[in-house]
GROMACS .gro file of C-alpha atoms in nm:
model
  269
    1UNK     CA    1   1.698  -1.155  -1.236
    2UNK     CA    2   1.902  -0.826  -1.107
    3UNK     CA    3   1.890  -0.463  -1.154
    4UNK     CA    4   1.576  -0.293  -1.253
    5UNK     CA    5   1.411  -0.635  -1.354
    6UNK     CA    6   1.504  -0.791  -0.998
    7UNK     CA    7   1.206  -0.995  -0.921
    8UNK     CA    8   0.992  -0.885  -0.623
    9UNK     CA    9   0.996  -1.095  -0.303
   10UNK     CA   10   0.743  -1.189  -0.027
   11UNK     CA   11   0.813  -1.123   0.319
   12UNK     CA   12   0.603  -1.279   0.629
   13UNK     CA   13   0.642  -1.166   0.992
   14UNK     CA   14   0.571  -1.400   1.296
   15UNK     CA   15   0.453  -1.179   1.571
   16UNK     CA   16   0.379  -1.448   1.767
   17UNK     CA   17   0.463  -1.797   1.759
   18UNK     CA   18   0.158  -2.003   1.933
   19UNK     CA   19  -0.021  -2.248   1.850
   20UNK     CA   20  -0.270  -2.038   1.768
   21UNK     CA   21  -0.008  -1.748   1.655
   22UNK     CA   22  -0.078  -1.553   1.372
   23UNK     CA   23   0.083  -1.484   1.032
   24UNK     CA   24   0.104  -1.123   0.906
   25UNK     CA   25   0.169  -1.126   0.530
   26UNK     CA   26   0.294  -0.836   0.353
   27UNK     CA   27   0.465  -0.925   0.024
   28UNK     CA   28   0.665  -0.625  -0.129
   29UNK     CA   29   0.669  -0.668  -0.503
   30UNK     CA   30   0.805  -0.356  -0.704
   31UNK     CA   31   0.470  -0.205  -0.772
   32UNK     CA   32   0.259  -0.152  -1.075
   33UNK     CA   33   0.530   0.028  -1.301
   34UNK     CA   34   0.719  -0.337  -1.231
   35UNK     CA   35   0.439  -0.555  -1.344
   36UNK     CA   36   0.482  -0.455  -1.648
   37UNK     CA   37   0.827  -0.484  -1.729
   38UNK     CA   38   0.941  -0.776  -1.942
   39UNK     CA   39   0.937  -1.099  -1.709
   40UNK     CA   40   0.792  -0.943  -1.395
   41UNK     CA   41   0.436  -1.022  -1.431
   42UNK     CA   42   0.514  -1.343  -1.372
   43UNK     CA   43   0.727  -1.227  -1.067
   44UNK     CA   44   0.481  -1.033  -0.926
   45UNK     CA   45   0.253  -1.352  -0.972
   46UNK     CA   46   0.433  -1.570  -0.738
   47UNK     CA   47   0.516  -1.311  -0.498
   48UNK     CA   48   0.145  -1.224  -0.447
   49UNK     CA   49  -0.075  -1.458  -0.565
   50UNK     CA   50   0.172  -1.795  -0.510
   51UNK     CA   51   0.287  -1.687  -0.221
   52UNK     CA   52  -0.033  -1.629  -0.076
   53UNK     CA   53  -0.149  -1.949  -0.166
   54UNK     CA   54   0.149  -2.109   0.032
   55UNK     CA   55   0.110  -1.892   0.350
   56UNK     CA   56  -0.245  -2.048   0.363
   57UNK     CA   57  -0.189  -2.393   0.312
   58UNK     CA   58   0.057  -2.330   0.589
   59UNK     CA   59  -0.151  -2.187   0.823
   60UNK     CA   60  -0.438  -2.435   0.718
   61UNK     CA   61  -0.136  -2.734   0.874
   62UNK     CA   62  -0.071  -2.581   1.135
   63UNK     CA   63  -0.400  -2.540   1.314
   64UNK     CA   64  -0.533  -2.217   1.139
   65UNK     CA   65  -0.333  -1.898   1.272
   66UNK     CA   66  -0.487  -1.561   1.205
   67UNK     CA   67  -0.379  -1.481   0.862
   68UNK     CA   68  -0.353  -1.079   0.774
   69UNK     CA   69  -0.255  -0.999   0.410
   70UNK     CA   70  -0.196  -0.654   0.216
   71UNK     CA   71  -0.384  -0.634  -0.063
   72UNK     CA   72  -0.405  -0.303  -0.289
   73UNK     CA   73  -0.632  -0.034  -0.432
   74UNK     CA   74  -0.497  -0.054  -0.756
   75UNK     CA   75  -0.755  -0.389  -0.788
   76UNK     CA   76  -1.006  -0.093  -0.837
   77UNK     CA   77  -0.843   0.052  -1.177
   78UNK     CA   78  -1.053   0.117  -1.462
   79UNK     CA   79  -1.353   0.154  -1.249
   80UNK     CA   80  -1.464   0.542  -1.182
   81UNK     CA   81  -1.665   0.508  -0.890
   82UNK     CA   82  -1.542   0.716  -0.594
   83UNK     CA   83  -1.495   0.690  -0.314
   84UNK     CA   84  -1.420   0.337  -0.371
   85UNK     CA   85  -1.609   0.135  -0.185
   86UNK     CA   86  -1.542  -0.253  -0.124
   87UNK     CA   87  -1.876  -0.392  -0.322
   88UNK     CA   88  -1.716  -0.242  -0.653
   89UNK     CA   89  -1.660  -0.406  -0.934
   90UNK     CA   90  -1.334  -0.452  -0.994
   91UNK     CA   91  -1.150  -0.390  -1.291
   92UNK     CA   92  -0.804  -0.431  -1.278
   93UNK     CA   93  -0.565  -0.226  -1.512
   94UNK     CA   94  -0.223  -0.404  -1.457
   95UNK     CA   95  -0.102  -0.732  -1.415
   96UNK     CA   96   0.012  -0.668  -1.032
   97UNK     CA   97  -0.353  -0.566  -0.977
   98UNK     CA   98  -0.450  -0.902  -1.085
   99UNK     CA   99  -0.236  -1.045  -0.810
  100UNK     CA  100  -0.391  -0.877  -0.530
  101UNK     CA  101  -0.726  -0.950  -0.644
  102UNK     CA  102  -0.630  -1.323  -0.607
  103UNK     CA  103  -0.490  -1.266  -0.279
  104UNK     CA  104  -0.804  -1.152  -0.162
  105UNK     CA  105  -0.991  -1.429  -0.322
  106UNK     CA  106  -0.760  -1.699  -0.174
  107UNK     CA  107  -0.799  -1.570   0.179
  108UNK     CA  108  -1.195  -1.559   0.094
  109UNK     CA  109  -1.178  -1.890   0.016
  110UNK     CA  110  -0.994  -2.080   0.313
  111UNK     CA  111  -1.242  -1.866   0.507
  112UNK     CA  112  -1.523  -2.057   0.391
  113UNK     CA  113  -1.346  -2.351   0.280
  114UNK     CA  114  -1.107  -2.404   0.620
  115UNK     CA  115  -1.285  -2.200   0.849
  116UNK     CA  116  -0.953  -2.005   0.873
  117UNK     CA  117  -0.977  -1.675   1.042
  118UNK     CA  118  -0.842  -1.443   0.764
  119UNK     CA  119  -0.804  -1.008   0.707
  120UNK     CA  120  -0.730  -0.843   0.402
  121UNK     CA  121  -0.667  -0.517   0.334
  122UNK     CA  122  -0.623  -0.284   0.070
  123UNK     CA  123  -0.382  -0.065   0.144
  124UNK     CA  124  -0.398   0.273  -0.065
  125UNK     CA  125  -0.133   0.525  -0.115
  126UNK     CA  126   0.087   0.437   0.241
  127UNK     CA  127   0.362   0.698   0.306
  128UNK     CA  128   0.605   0.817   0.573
  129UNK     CA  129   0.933   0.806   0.777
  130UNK     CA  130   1.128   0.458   0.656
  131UNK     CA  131   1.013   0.482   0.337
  132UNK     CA  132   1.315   0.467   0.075
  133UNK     CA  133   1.326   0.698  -0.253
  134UNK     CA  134   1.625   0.564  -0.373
  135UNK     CA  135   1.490   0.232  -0.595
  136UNK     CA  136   1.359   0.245  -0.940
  137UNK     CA  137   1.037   0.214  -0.842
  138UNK     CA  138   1.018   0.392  -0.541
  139UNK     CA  139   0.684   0.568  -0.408
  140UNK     CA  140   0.612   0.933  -0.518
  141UNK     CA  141   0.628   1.121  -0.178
  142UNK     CA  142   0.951   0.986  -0.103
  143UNK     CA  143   1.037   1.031  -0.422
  144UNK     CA  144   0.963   1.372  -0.445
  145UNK     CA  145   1.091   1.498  -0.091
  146UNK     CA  146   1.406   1.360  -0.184
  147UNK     CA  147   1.434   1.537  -0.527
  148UNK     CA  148   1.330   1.850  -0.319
  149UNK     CA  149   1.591   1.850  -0.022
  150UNK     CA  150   1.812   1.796  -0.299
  151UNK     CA  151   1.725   2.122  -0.542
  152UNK     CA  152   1.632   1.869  -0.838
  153UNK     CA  153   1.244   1.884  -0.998
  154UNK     CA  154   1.011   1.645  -0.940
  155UNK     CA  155   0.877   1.450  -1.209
  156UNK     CA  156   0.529   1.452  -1.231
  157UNK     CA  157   0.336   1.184  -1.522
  158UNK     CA  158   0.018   1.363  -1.694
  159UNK     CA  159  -0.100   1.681  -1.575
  160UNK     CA  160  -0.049   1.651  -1.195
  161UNK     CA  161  -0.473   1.637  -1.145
  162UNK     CA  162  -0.477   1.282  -1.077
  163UNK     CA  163  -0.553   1.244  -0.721
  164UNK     CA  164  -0.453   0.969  -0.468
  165UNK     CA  165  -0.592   0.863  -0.104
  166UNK     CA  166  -0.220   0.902   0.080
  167UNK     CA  167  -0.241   0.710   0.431
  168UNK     CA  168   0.061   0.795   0.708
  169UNK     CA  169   0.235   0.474   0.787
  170UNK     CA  170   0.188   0.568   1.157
  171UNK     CA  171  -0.215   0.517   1.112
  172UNK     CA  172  -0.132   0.146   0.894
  173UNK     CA  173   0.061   0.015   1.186
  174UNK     CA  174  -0.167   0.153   1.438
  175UNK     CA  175  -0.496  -0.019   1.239
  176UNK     CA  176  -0.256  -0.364   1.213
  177UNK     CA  177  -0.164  -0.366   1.577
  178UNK     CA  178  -0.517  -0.348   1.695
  179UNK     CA  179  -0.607  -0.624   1.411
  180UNK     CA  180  -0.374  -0.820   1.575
  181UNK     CA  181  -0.451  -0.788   1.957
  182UNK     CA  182  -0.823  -0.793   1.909
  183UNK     CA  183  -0.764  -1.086   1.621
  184UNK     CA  184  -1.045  -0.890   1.376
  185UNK     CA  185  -1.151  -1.145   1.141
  186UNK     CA  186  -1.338  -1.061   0.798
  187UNK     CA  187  -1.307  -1.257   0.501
  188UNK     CA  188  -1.416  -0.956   0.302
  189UNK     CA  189  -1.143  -0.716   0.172
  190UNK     CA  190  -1.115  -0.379   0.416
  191UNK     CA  191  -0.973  -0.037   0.255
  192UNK     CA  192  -0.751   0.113   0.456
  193UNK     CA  193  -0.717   0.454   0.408
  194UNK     CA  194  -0.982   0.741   0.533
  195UNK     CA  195  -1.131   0.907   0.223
  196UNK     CA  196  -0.879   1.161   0.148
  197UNK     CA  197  -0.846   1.273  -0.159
  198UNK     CA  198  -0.490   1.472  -0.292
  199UNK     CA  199  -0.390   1.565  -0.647
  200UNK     CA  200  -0.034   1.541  -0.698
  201UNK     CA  201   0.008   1.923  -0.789
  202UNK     CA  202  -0.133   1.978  -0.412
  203UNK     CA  203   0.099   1.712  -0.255
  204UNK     CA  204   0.384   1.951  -0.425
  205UNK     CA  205   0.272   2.225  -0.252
  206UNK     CA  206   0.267   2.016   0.088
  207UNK     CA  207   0.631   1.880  -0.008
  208UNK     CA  208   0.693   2.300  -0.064
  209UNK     CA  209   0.551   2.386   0.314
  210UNK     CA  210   0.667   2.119   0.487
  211UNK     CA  211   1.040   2.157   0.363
  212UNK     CA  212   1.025   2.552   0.289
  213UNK     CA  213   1.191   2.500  -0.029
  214UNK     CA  214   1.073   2.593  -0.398
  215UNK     CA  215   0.988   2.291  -0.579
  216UNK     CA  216   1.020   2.260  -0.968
  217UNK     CA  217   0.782   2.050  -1.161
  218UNK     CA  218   0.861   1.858  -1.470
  219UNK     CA  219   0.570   1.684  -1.670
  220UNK     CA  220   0.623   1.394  -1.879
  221UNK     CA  221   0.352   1.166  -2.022
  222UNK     CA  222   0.141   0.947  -1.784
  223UNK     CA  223   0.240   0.584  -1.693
  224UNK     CA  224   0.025   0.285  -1.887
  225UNK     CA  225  -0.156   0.116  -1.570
  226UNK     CA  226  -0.227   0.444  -1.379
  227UNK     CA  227  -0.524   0.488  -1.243
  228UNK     CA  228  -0.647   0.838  -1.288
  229UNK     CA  229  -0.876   0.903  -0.919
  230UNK     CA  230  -0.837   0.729  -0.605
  231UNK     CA  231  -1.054   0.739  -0.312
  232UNK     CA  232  -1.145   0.494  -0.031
  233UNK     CA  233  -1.459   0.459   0.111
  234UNK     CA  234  -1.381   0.400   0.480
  235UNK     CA  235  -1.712   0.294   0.638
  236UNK     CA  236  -1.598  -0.083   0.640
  237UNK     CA  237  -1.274   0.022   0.839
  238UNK     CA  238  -1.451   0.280   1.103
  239UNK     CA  239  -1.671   0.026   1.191
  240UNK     CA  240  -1.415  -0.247   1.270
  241UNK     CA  241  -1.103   0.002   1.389
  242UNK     CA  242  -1.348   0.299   1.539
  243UNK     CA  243  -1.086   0.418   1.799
  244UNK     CA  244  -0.806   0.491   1.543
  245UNK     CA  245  -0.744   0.841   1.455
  246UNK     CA  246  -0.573   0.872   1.127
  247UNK     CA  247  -0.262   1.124   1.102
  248UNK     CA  248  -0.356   1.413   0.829
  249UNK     CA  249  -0.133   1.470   0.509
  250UNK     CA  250  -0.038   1.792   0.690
  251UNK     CA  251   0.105   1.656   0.965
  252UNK     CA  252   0.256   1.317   0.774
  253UNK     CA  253   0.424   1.470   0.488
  254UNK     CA  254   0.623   1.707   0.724
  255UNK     CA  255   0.751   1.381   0.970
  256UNK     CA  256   0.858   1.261   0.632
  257UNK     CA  257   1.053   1.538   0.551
  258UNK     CA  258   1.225   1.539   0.900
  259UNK     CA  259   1.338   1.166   0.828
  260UNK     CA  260   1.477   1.232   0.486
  261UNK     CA  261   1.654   1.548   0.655
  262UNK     CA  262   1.794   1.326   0.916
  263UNK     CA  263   1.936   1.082   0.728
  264UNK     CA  264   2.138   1.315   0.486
  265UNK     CA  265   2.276   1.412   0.814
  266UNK     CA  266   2.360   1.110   0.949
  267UNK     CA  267   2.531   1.053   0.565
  268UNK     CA  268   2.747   1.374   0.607
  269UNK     CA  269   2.885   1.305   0.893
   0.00000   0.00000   0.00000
């Protein structure tokens, strides 16, 4: 497949190559929105769950390396509980979702099965520096600064009161590096994100500080396979990761905006 329908792909790093190395697994498929677009279900299956399912057999052969995988909030979905907590039931609202519930239940079971030291997490709303705005189905806060630093509106699905747990990219690697060197090891899923909670009409108005610029906002109707409130419940993560200090939205959004603004440079010149 090409163009908007391209099918998402699954990318493994090797930070280390030992016997006893471990595998850091963070497959990239093009998000909810995607899942739902004519073939890509079944993309977004073998990305996430398929490829999951490979990564562990080949850790399994080759004498059980510590396996961390990204999983996402969006298994949540139709449940209203917040802050989401990792005992939930979970009632997932889009095919993708589905994925990275089976993700998490794969890596559950070669724990118990294989005795395979395993981490998921759930990753919420991750933002920051790197982050691209220029793909069909690119996140909304580099979406947005983009359309900003440009003088176009943002587009903004439903009435902008849906709210969203935003985590700096900065305080994911941070809480994967320490995974890593301490090898933390829990078969149970682990949110990670703090327990912030940001509707997207406020995350306009810290796009508007951050870049000093008036931002206009365009509504359109809301996106099949939104959920409407998200909120981690970070207990689980404070207890394992208790010396990392996440970055605020207020500091984030603005290192954002410095990256976009450095790259148009870098374009002009």
């Amino acid at each position: 497949m090409s163009g908007k329908h391209q099918a998402p792909t699954a990318t493994v790093k090797f930070p280390h190559r030992s016997r006893r190395g471990i595998l850091l697994g963070l497959t990239a498929p093009q998000l909810i929105v995607a899942s739902l677009t004519g073939l890509l279900p079944l993309a977004s299956h073998h990305a996430n769950a398929t490829g999951t399912l490979q990564v562990l057999e080949a850790a399994r052969r080759a004498d059980g390396p510590h396996v961390i995988a990204a999983s996402s909030s969006s298994v949540y979905g139709a449940n209203p509980h917040l802050p989401k907590h990792e005992e939930l039931v979970s009632a997932p609202m889009s095919p993708y979702a589905v994925t990275k519930l089976t993700t998490e239940a794969y890596l559950s079971a070669y724990h118990h099965s294989f005795d395979l030291p395993v981490l998921p997490f759930r990753f919420f709303n991750v933002y920051g520096p790197g982050q691209p705005a220029d793909h069909a189905y690119a996140a909304v806060i580099p979406k947005w600064i983009s359309a900003a630093l440009a003088g176009q509106s943002v587009t903004i699905h439903g009435d902008g009161t849906q709210t969203r747990d935003f985590t700096y990219v900065g305080t994911v690697c941070h809480v994967l590096t320490d995974a890593l060197l301490r090898r933390v090891v829990n078969p149970c899923p682990v949110n990670l994100a703090y327990g912030t909670r940001t509707s997207l009409l406020d995350l306009v108005q810290e796009i508007e500080t951050a870049t000093g610029l008036r931002v206009r906002r365009e509504h359109v109707p809301g996106r099949i396979g939104d959920v409407p409130h998200s909120q981690a419940d970070s207990a689980r993560l404070r207890t394992l990761f208790p010396t990392v200090a996440p970055v605020a939205l207020q500091e984030g959004v603005p290192a954002a905006v410095g990256w976009f603004r450095r790259r148009l440079t870098t374009s002009q010149l």
